[in-house]
Coordinates of C-alpha atoms and ligand atoms in Angstrom, one line a residue:
M1284 CA 21.0 7.9 17.5
K1285 CA 21.0 10.1 14.4
I1286 CA 19.2 8.6 11.5
T1287 CA 18.5 9.6 7.9
V1288 CA 15.5 8.5 5.9
V1289 CA 15.8 9.2 2.1
G1290 CA 12.4 9.3 0.4
T1291 CA 9.6 10.9 2.5
G1292 CA 6.5 9.2 1.1
Y1293 CA 4.1 6.7 2.9
V1294 CA 6.9 4.5 4.2
G1295 CA 9.6 7.2 4.7
L1296 CA 7.4 9.6 6.7
V1297 CA 6.1 6.9 8.9
T1298 CA 9.6 5.4 9.4
G1299 CA 11.1 8.8 10.2
T1300 CA 8.3 9.9 12.5
C1301 CA 8.3 6.6 14.4
F1302 CA 12.1 6.5 14.9
A1303 CA 11.9 10.1 16.2
E1304 CA 9.2 9.0 18.6
T1305 CA 11.6 6.6 20.3
G1306 CA 14.1 9.4 20.9
N1307 CA 16.2 9.3 17.8
T1308 CA 17.0 12.5 15.8
V1309 CA 15.8 11.8 12.3
T1310 CA 16.4 13.8 9.1
C1311 CA 14.0 13.0 6.3
V1312 CA 15.2 13.8 2.8
D1313 CA 13.1 14.2 -0.3
I1314 CA 13.6 15.7 -3.8
D1315 CA 10.1 17.0 -3.8
T1316 CA 10.6 20.6 -2.6
N1317 CA 6.9 21.3 -2.2
K1318 CA 6.6 18.2 0.1
I1319 CA 9.5 19.2 2.2
T1320 CA 8.3 22.8 2.6
K1321 CA 4.9 21.6 3.8
L1322 CA 6.4 19.1 6.2
M1323 CA 8.8 21.7 7.6
S1324 CA 5.9 24.0 8.3
G1325 CA 4.0 21.3 10.1
E1326 CA 1.6 20.3 7.3
I1327 CA 1.4 16.6 7.0
T1328 CA 1.4 15.3 3.4
I1329 CA -0.4 11.9 3.7
Y1330 CA -3.4 10.7 5.5
E1331 CA -2.5 8.0 8.0
P1332 CA -4.4 7.5 11.3
G1333 CA -2.4 8.6 14.3
L1334 CA 0.5 9.9 12.4
E1335 CA -0.1 13.7 12.5
K1336 CA -0.1 13.8 16.3
I1337 CA 3.4 12.2 16.7
F1338 CA 4.6 14.0 13.6
L1339 CA 3.8 17.4 15.2
R1340 CA 5.2 16.4 18.6
N1341 CA 8.5 15.3 17.2
L1342 CA 8.7 18.3 14.8
K1343 CA 8.3 20.6 17.8
E1344 CA 10.9 18.7 19.8
E1345 CA 13.2 19.1 16.8
R1346 CA 13.8 15.3 16.7
L1347 CA 12.2 15.3 13.2
L1348 CA 13.9 17.4 10.5
F1349 CA 13.4 17.8 6.8
T1350 CA 15.7 18.7 3.9
T1351 CA 16.0 18.4 0.2
S1352 CA 19.8 18.1 0.4
L1353 CA 21.1 14.5 0.7
A1354 CA 24.5 15.8 1.8
E1355 CA 23.0 17.8 4.6
G1356 CA 20.6 14.9 5.5
I1357 CA 23.3 12.3 6.0
K1358 CA 25.8 14.5 7.9
D1359 CA 26.8 12.8 11.2
S1360 CA 24.3 10.0 10.6
P1361 CA 25.5 6.4 10.8
I1362 CA 22.3 4.9 9.6
I1363 CA 20.7 5.9 6.2
F1364 CA 17.4 4.3 5.3
L1365 CA 16.2 4.3 1.7
A1366 CA 12.4 4.5 1.4
L1367 CA 12.4 5.2 -2.3
P1368 CA 9.9 4.2 -4.9
T1369 CA 10.4 1.0 -6.8
P1370 CA 7.6 1.2 -9.4
P1371 CA 7.1 -1.4 -12.1
G1372 CA 9.2 -0.8 -15.2
E1373 CA 7.8 -1.3 -18.7
D1374 CA 8.3 -5.1 -18.4
G1375 CA 6.8 -5.4 -14.9
S1376 CA 10.1 -5.7 -13.1
A1377 CA 10.9 -3.3 -10.3
D1378 CA 12.5 -0.1 -11.6
L1379 CA 15.6 0.5 -9.5
K1380 CA 16.5 3.9 -10.9
Y1381 CA 15.5 5.8 -7.7
V1382 CA 17.4 3.4 -5.4
L1383 CA 20.5 3.2 -7.6
G1384 CA 20.4 6.9 -8.3
V1385 CA 20.6 7.7 -4.6
A1386 CA 23.3 5.0 -4.2
E1387 CA 25.3 6.9 -6.8
E1388 CA 24.9 10.1 -4.9
L1389 CA 25.9 8.4 -1.7
G1390 CA 29.1 7.2 -3.3
K1391 CA 30.1 10.8 -3.7
L1392 CA 29.3 11.7 -0.1
I1393 CA 30.5 8.8 2.0
E1394 CA 34.0 9.5 3.4
P1395 CA 36.6 6.9 4.3
G1396 CA 36.5 6.1 8.1
D1397 CA 33.1 7.6 8.6
Y1398 CA 31.2 4.3 8.9
K1399 CA 27.6 4.3 7.6
I1400 CA 25.0 1.6 7.1
I1401 CA 22.7 2.0 4.1
V1402 CA 19.4 0.3 5.0
D1403 CA 17.2 -0.6 2.1
K1404 CA 13.5 -0.4 3.1
S1405 CA 12.2 -0.2 -0.4
T1406 CA 10.8 -3.4 -1.8
V1407 CA 13.5 -4.6 -4.2
P1408 CA 14.4 -7.7 -6.1
V1409 CA 16.9 -10.2 -4.9
G1410 CA 20.5 -9.0 -5.5
T1411 CA 19.7 -5.3 -5.1
S1412 CA 21.9 -5.0 -1.9
E1413 CA 24.9 -6.0 -4.0
K1414 CA 23.9 -3.6 -6.8
V1415 CA 23.6 -0.8 -4.3
R1416 CA 27.0 -1.6 -2.9
E1417 CA 28.5 -1.7 -6.3
A1418 CA 26.8 1.6 -7.4
I1419 CA 28.2 3.3 -4.3
L1420 CA 31.7 2.0 -4.8
Q1421 CA 31.8 2.8 -8.5
S1422 CA 30.6 6.3 -8.0
A1423 CA 33.1 6.8 -5.2
A1424 CA 35.9 5.6 -7.5
K1425 CA 34.7 7.8 -10.4
N1426 CA 34.2 11.0 -8.4
S1427 CA 37.2 11.1 -6.2
K1428 CA 40.6 9.8 -7.1
G1429 CA 42.0 7.3 -4.6
K1430 CA 39.1 7.5 -2.2
N1431 CA 38.7 4.0 -0.7
I1432 CA 35.4 3.6 1.1
E1433 CA 35.1 -0.2 0.9
Q1434 CA 35.3 -0.6 4.7
S1435 CA 33.3 2.5 5.4
F1436 CA 29.8 1.2 4.8
D1437 CA 27.5 -1.8 4.8
V1438 CA 24.3 -2.3 2.8
V1439 CA 21.5 -3.9 4.8
S1440 CA 18.2 -5.1 3.6
N1441 CA 15.3 -4.3 6.0
P1442 CA 12.0 -4.8 4.1
E1443 CA 9.0 -2.9 5.4
F1444 CA 5.8 -4.7 6.2
L1445 CA 3.6 -1.8 7.4
R1446 CA 0.1 -1.6 6.1
E1447 CA -1.3 1.8 5.0
G1448 CA -4.2 2.7 7.3
V1449 CA -2.5 1.1 10.3
A1450 CA 1.0 2.0 9.5
V1451 CA 1.9 3.7 12.8
E1452 CA 0.7 0.7 14.8
D1453 CA 2.5 -1.7 12.5
F1454 CA 5.7 0.3 12.7
M1455 CA 5.6 0.8 16.4
K1456 CA 4.7 -2.9 17.2
P1457 CA 5.8 -5.0 14.2
D1458 CA 5.0 -8.7 14.1
R1459 CA 8.6 -9.1 13.2
V1460 CA 11.6 -7.1 11.9
V1461 CA 13.5 -8.7 9.1
V1462 CA 17.1 -7.7 8.7
G1463 CA 19.4 -9.0 6.0
T1464 CA 23.1 -8.5 6.6
H1465 CA 26.4 -10.3 6.8
S1466 CA 28.0 -7.5 8.9
E1467 CA 28.3 -8.0 12.6
K1468 CA 28.7 -4.2 13.0
A1469 CA 25.5 -3.5 11.2
K1470 CA 23.7 -6.2 13.1
K1471 CA 24.6 -4.6 16.4
L1472 CA 23.4 -1.2 15.3
M1473 CA 20.1 -2.5 13.8
N1474 CA 19.4 -4.5 17.0
Q1475 CA 19.9 -1.4 19.1
L1476 CA 17.7 0.7 16.8
F1477 CA 14.8 -1.7 16.8
A1478 CA 14.9 -2.8 20.4
P1479 CA 12.2 -0.3 21.6
F1480 CA 9.8 -1.7 18.9
V1481 CA 10.1 -5.3 19.9
R1482 CA 9.9 -5.0 23.7
Q1483 CA 7.0 -7.4 23.7
G1484 CA 9.2 -10.2 22.4
N1485 CA 8.4 -10.1 18.7
P1486 CA 11.5 -11.2 16.8
V1487 CA 14.2 -9.3 14.9
I1488 CA 15.0 -12.0 12.4
F1489 CA 18.5 -11.8 11.0
M1490 CA 19.3 -13.4 7.7
D1491 CA 21.4 -12.9 4.6
E1492 CA 20.5 -10.0 2.3
R1493 CA 19.1 -12.1 -0.5
S1494 CA 16.7 -14.0 1.8
A1495 CA 15.5 -10.7 3.3
E1496 CA 14.8 -9.3 -0.1
L1497 CA 12.9 -12.4 -1.2
T1498 CA 10.9 -12.5 2.1
K1499 CA 9.1 -9.3 1.3
Y1500 CA 8.0 -10.4 -2.1
A1501 CA 7.0 -13.9 -0.9
A1502 CA 4.9 -12.4 2.0
N1503 CA 3.1 -9.9 -0.3
S1504 CA 2.6 -12.5 -3.0
F1505 CA 1.2 -15.0 -0.5
L1506 CA -1.3 -12.5 0.8
A1507 CA -2.4 -11.6 -2.7
T1508 CA -2.8 -15.3 -3.4
K1509 CA -5.1 -15.6 -0.4
I1510 CA -7.3 -12.8 -1.8
S1511 CA -7.4 -14.2 -5.3
F1512 CA -8.1 -17.7 -4.0
M1513 CA -11.1 -16.4 -2.0
N1514 CA -12.3 -14.4 -5.0
E1515 CA -12.4 -17.6 -7.0
V1516 CA -14.2 -19.4 -4.1
A1517 CA -16.7 -16.5 -4.3
Q1518 CA -17.2 -17.1 -8.0
L1519 CA -18.0 -20.7 -7.3
C1520 CA -20.4 -19.7 -4.5
E1521 CA -22.3 -17.6 -7.0
L1522 CA -22.5 -20.4 -9.5
M1523 CA -23.3 -23.1 -7.0
G1524 CA -25.7 -21.2 -4.7
A1525 CA -23.4 -21.2 -1.7
D1526 CA -22.6 -18.2 0.6
V1527 CA -19.0 -17.1 0.7
D1528 CA -19.5 -15.6 4.2
M1529 CA -20.3 -19.0 5.5
V1530 CA -17.6 -20.7 3.6
R1531 CA -15.1 -18.1 4.8
R1532 CA -16.1 -18.6 8.4
G1533 CA -16.0 -22.3 8.1
M1534 CA -12.5 -22.2 6.6
G1535 CA -11.0 -19.5 8.7
S1536 CA -11.7 -21.1 12.0
D1537 CA -9.1 -23.7 11.1
E1538 CA -6.0 -22.4 12.7
R1539 CA -3.8 -23.6 9.9
I1540 CA -5.8 -21.3 7.6
G1541 CA -6.5 -18.3 9.8
K1542 CA -9.3 -15.8 9.7
R1543 CA -7.5 -12.9 8.0
F1544 CA -7.3 -12.1 4.3
L1545 CA -10.2 -14.3 3.4
F1546 CA -12.6 -11.5 2.4
P1547 CA -13.7 -11.6 -1.2
G1548 CA -14.3 -8.3 -3.0
I1549 CA -13.5 -6.4 -6.2
G1550 CA -9.8 -7.3 -6.1
Y1551 CA -6.7 -6.1 -4.4
G1552 CA -5.0 -2.8 -5.4
G1553 CA -2.6 -0.4 -3.8
S1554 CA 1.0 0.5 -4.4
C1555 CA 2.3 -2.9 -3.2
F1556 CA 0.4 -6.1 -4.1
P1557 CA 0.0 -5.5 -7.8
K1558 CA 3.5 -4.4 -8.4
D1559 CA 5.2 -6.9 -6.1
V1560 CA 3.4 -9.9 -7.5
Q1561 CA 4.3 -8.8 -11.0
A1562 CA 7.9 -8.1 -10.0
L1563 CA 8.3 -11.6 -8.4
V1564 CA 6.9 -13.2 -11.5
K1565 CA 9.5 -11.2 -13.5
S1566 CA 12.4 -12.0 -11.2
S1567 CA 11.4 -15.7 -11.4
Q1568 CA 11.5 -15.5 -15.2
E1569 CA 15.0 -14.1 -15.1
V1570 CA 16.2 -17.3 -13.4
N1571 CA 14.1 -19.4 -15.8
Y1572 CA 11.4 -20.2 -13.3
D1573 CA 7.7 -20.0 -14.2
F1574 CA 5.9 -19.0 -11.1
R1575 CA 2.6 -20.4 -12.3
I1576 CA 0.5 -19.7 -9.2
L1577 CA 1.3 -16.0 -9.3
N1578 CA 0.3 -15.6 -13.0
A1579 CA -3.1 -17.0 -12.0
V1580 CA -3.3 -14.7 -9.0
M1581 CA -2.8 -11.6 -11.3
D1582 CA -5.2 -12.9 -13.9
V1583 CA -8.0 -13.5 -11.3
N1584 CA -7.4 -10.1 -9.8
N1585 CA -7.6 -8.2 -13.1
K1586 CA -10.9 -9.9 -13.8
Q1587 CA -12.2 -9.4 -10.3
K1588 CA -11.8 -5.6 -10.5
L1589 CA -14.6 -5.5 -13.1
H1590 CA -16.7 -8.3 -11.5
L1591 CA -19.7 -6.0 -10.9
L1592 CA -19.8 -4.7 -14.4
P1593 CA -21.8 -7.6 -16.0
K1594 CA -24.2 -7.4 -13.0
L1595 CA -24.8 -3.7 -13.6
R1596 CA -25.3 -4.4 -17.3
K1597 CA -27.8 -7.1 -16.5
Y1598 CA -29.8 -4.9 -14.1
F1599 CA -29.9 -2.1 -16.6
K1600 CA -30.8 -4.4 -19.5
G1601 CA -27.5 -4.1 -21.3
Q1602 CA -27.5 -0.3 -21.4
L1603 CA -25.2 1.7 -19.1
K1604 CA -25.0 4.6 -21.5
G1605 CA -26.7 7.7 -20.0
K1606 CA -26.9 6.1 -16.6
H1607 CA -25.5 7.9 -13.6
F1608 CA -23.8 6.2 -10.7
A1609 CA -22.9 7.1 -7.2
V1610 CA -19.6 5.5 -6.1
W1611 CA -18.7 5.2 -2.4
G1612 CA -15.0 4.8 -1.9
L1613 CA -12.1 5.6 -4.1
A1614 CA -9.0 4.7 -2.0
F1615 CA -7.6 1.2 -2.6
K1616 CA -8.6 0.3 1.0
P1617 CA -10.1 2.2 4.0
N1618 CA -8.1 4.6 6.2
T1619 CA -5.8 5.8 3.5
D1620 CA -5.9 8.4 0.8
D1621 CA -3.8 6.2 -1.5
I1622 CA -5.4 5.5 -4.8
R1623 CA -2.6 3.7 -6.5
E1624 CA -4.1 0.7 -8.5
A1625 CA -7.4 1.2 -6.7
P1626 CA -10.2 -1.1 -8.0
A1627 CA -12.6 1.9 -7.7
L1628 CA -10.7 3.7 -10.5
E1629 CA -10.8 0.7 -12.8
M1630 CA -14.6 0.4 -12.3
I1631 CA -15.0 4.2 -12.9
H1632 CA -13.0 4.1 -16.1
A1633 CA -15.1 1.1 -17.4
L1634 CA -18.3 3.0 -16.6
L1635 CA -17.2 6.2 -18.3
E1636 CA -16.2 4.1 -21.3
E1637 CA -19.7 2.7 -21.5
G1638 CA -21.1 6.2 -21.5
A1639 CA -22.2 6.4 -17.9
T1640 CA -21.5 9.3 -15.5
V1641 CA -20.3 9.2 -12.0
T1642 CA -20.4 11.1 -8.8
A1643 CA -18.0 9.8 -6.2
F1644 CA -17.4 10.3 -2.5
D1645 CA -14.4 9.2 -0.4
P1646 CA -13.6 10.4 3.1
E1647 CA -9.9 11.0 2.3
A1648 CA -8.9 10.2 -1.2
M1649 CA -10.9 12.7 -3.3
H1650 CA -8.1 15.2 -3.7
N1651 CA -5.9 12.5 -5.2
V1652 CA -8.6 11.4 -7.7
R1653 CA -9.4 15.0 -8.6
T1654 CA -5.7 15.4 -9.6
L1655 CA -5.9 12.2 -11.7
L1656 CA -9.4 12.5 -13.3
G1657 CA -10.1 16.3 -13.2
D1658 CA -13.7 16.9 -14.2
K1659 CA -14.3 13.5 -15.8
I1660 CA -16.4 12.7 -12.8
E1661 CA -18.1 14.7 -10.1
F1662 CA -17.2 14.7 -6.4
A1663 CA -19.7 15.0 -3.6
E1664 CA -19.3 16.5 -0.2
S1665 CA -20.8 13.6 1.6
Q1666 CA -21.7 10.0 1.0
Y1667 CA -25.4 11.0 0.8
A1668 CA -24.8 14.0 -1.5
A1669 CA -23.2 11.6 -4.0
L1670 CA -26.5 9.6 -4.3
K1671 CA -28.6 12.5 -5.6
G1672 CA -30.3 11.4 -8.8
A1673 CA -28.1 8.4 -9.3
D1674 CA -29.5 5.3 -10.9
A1675 CA -27.6 3.0 -8.5
L1676 CA -25.0 3.0 -5.7
I1677 CA -21.7 1.2 -6.2
I1678 CA -19.5 0.5 -3.2
A1679 CA -15.8 0.1 -3.9
T1680 CA -14.0 0.7 -0.6
E1681 CA -15.1 -0.6 2.8
W1682 CA -14.8 2.6 4.9
N1683 CA -16.4 2.0 8.3
E1684 CA -18.8 4.9 7.8
F1685 CA -20.4 3.1 4.9
R1686 CA -21.2 0.0 7.0
T1687 CA -24.4 1.3 8.7
P1688 CA -25.8 4.0 6.5
D1689 CA -29.2 5.6 6.8
F1690 CA -31.1 3.5 4.3
L1691 CA -34.0 5.9 4.2
K1692 CA -31.7 8.6 2.9
I1693 CA -30.4 6.2 0.3
V1694 CA -33.9 5.4 -0.8
S1695 CA -35.0 9.0 -1.0
S1696 CA -32.0 10.0 -3.2
L1697 CA -31.5 7.1 -5.6
K1698 CA -33.7 6.7 -8.7
N1699 CA -33.7 2.9 -8.2
K1700 CA -33.4 0.9 -5.0
A1701 CA -30.2 -0.7 -6.3
I1702 CA -26.9 -1.3 -4.6
F1703 CA -23.9 -3.0 -6.1
D1704 CA -21.6 -3.7 -3.2
G1705 CA -18.0 -4.7 -4.1
R1706 CA -17.1 -5.2 -0.4
N1707 CA -20.0 -7.2 1.1
L1708 CA -20.9 -4.5 3.7
F1709 CA -24.5 -5.4 4.3
D1710 CA -26.5 -8.3 5.5
V1711 CA -28.2 -9.8 2.5
A1712 CA -31.5 -10.7 4.2
A1713 CA -31.8 -7.4 6.0
I1714 CA -31.2 -5.3 2.9
R1715 CA -33.6 -7.4 0.8
E1716 CA -36.3 -6.8 3.4
L1717 CA -35.8 -3.1 2.8
G1718 CA -36.7 -3.8 -0.8
F1719 CA -33.3 -3.2 -2.4
H1720 CA -31.9 -4.9 -5.5
Y1721 CA -28.7 -5.9 -3.8
V1722 CA -25.7 -7.4 -5.5
S1723 CA -22.6 -8.3 -3.6
I1724 CA -19.7 -10.8 -4.0
G1725 CA -20.2 -14.6 -3.7
R1726 CA -23.5 -14.5 -1.8
A1727 CA -27.0 -15.7 -2.5
D1728 CA -28.1 -12.3 -3.8
A1729 CA -25.5 -12.0 -6.5
N1730 CA -27.1 -13.3 -9.6
Ligands
NAD138 P1 6.1 7.0 -2.1 O1 6.0 7.2 -3.6 O2 4.9 7.3 -1.2 O3 7.4 7.8 -1.5 C1 8.6 7.8 -2.2 C2 9.2 9.2 -1.9 O4 10.6 9.1 -2.5 C3 8.5 10.3 -2.6 O5 8.2 11.3 -1.7 C4 9.5 10.8 -3.7 O6 9.5 12.2 -3.9 C5 10.8 10.4 -3.0 N1 12.0 10.4 -3.9 C6 12.1 10.0 -5.2 N2 13.4 10.1 -5.6 C7 14.1 10.6 -4.6 C8 15.4 10.9 -4.4 N3 16.3 10.8 -5.4 N4 15.8 11.5 -3.3 C9 15.0 11.6 -2.2 N5 13.7 11.3 -2.3 C10 13.2 10.8 -3.5 O7 6.4 5.4 -1.9 P2 6.1 4.5 -0.7 O8 4.7 4.0 -0.8 O9 6.6 5.2 0.5 O10 7.0 3.2 -1.0 C11 8.5 3.3 -0.9 C12 9.0 1.9 -1.0 O11 8.5 1.1 0.1 C13 8.5 1.1 -2.2 O12 9.6 0.2 -2.6 C14 7.4 0.3 -1.7 O13 7.2 -0.9 -2.5 C15 7.8 -0.1 -0.3 N6 6.7 -0.3 0.6 C16 5.6 0.4 0.6 C17 4.6 0.2 1.5 C18 3.3 1.0 1.5 O14 2.3 0.6 2.1 N7 3.2 2.1 0.8 C19 4.7 -0.8 2.5 C20 5.9 -1.6 2.5 C21 6.9 -1.3 1.5

């Protein structure tokens, strides 16, 4: 099949590459000329484990093509995926300008009789499929007299559930594929397209467009709720002298609860959870519904991002001014270079505001933070180089390579034997034995 993917970011590039890997010819479109030039020349633009190898293979086989021209990209292609940004607008609702902008362009390009399905992979509020359809029709009517394309396209909702860091695996073997459409024709094509990805029997769940759109927000909001819930349990553990690791294990072995997403920390970040929870709250308000739980989820998360700060102040007797900190981890989670809404950044801003200085290390995300913060902080070449002369180590992202560090090297570089761990990487008793002042989340050490 010939497929087009419009928007070649984290979702678009993974989607395009994985569809090419199953034999389709995929053209990825993006307005970012620099990005397209790099991709055309074989330079991958995001860090995602396993992606580069299949990207290069499919580029070489000419099953993966890139262009900045939408007209060229959709030529002869019956399926057009939209993987465009839907960032929060000023009021917190999802900004649809990218999605509707492309819809308008498509209205000029779709020809009567040349059937296409427009598949929305972006995370969008309920009712967006109808808006996209309307935008296409209006633009077609405005731009070419008499052109009737009403029967020439369907708009389908196909929310994406991939996780950055394991995106290729998630895309190639999804737990489920959700497809929202009323069109039998679109259903048939989507079934065909996704068949190679669900060979193990995972379902392609068909539903109406509105339910599909809401499914994505509900899923992300539920996961964010789990995290905030555990962060509140961790707070209680600190106040009551319980250990959140034990509580987590005790809870998670109940099959109704499950083991995943029960890890406390310094809050969730990333390009999805914060914006999606906020957007669902906003959408709820628009239908006069107050989604109370989600307001609390956001509130807990905002506070959690700075959970370590009072503990740092306490250790340094109220004075962070003039202190120098090593920060391990900048990405919002391990195995990605994505720093959108990363808790590490919030922490760093707070430290700088209090007059402290920071040297940071992250295995993949430093280039992005450098663009954002310039020389406001220093960057180290290795996790150990970051420690040199620092008053304490702060851990903000649970990269695997931070899990079993050389503690002797840590001791020899830090001014104080102090670690503030926002991701609970180390065994409390073991690290205490080494003589560290060790602060983590919701465990016996934390006060
Ligand atoms: P991104 O910012 O990484 O990528 C979006 C791309 O679209 C950029 O390369 C941008 O240049 C391009 N673009 C913008 N306007 C364009 C236009 N008019 N024509 C062509 N290209 C254009 O975003 P992302 O993280 O890939 O997210 C895309 C959507 O998928 C969002 O709605 C997001 O919520 C959703 N989503 C993201 C993830 C994730 O883990 N990142 C997971 C599931 C769903």
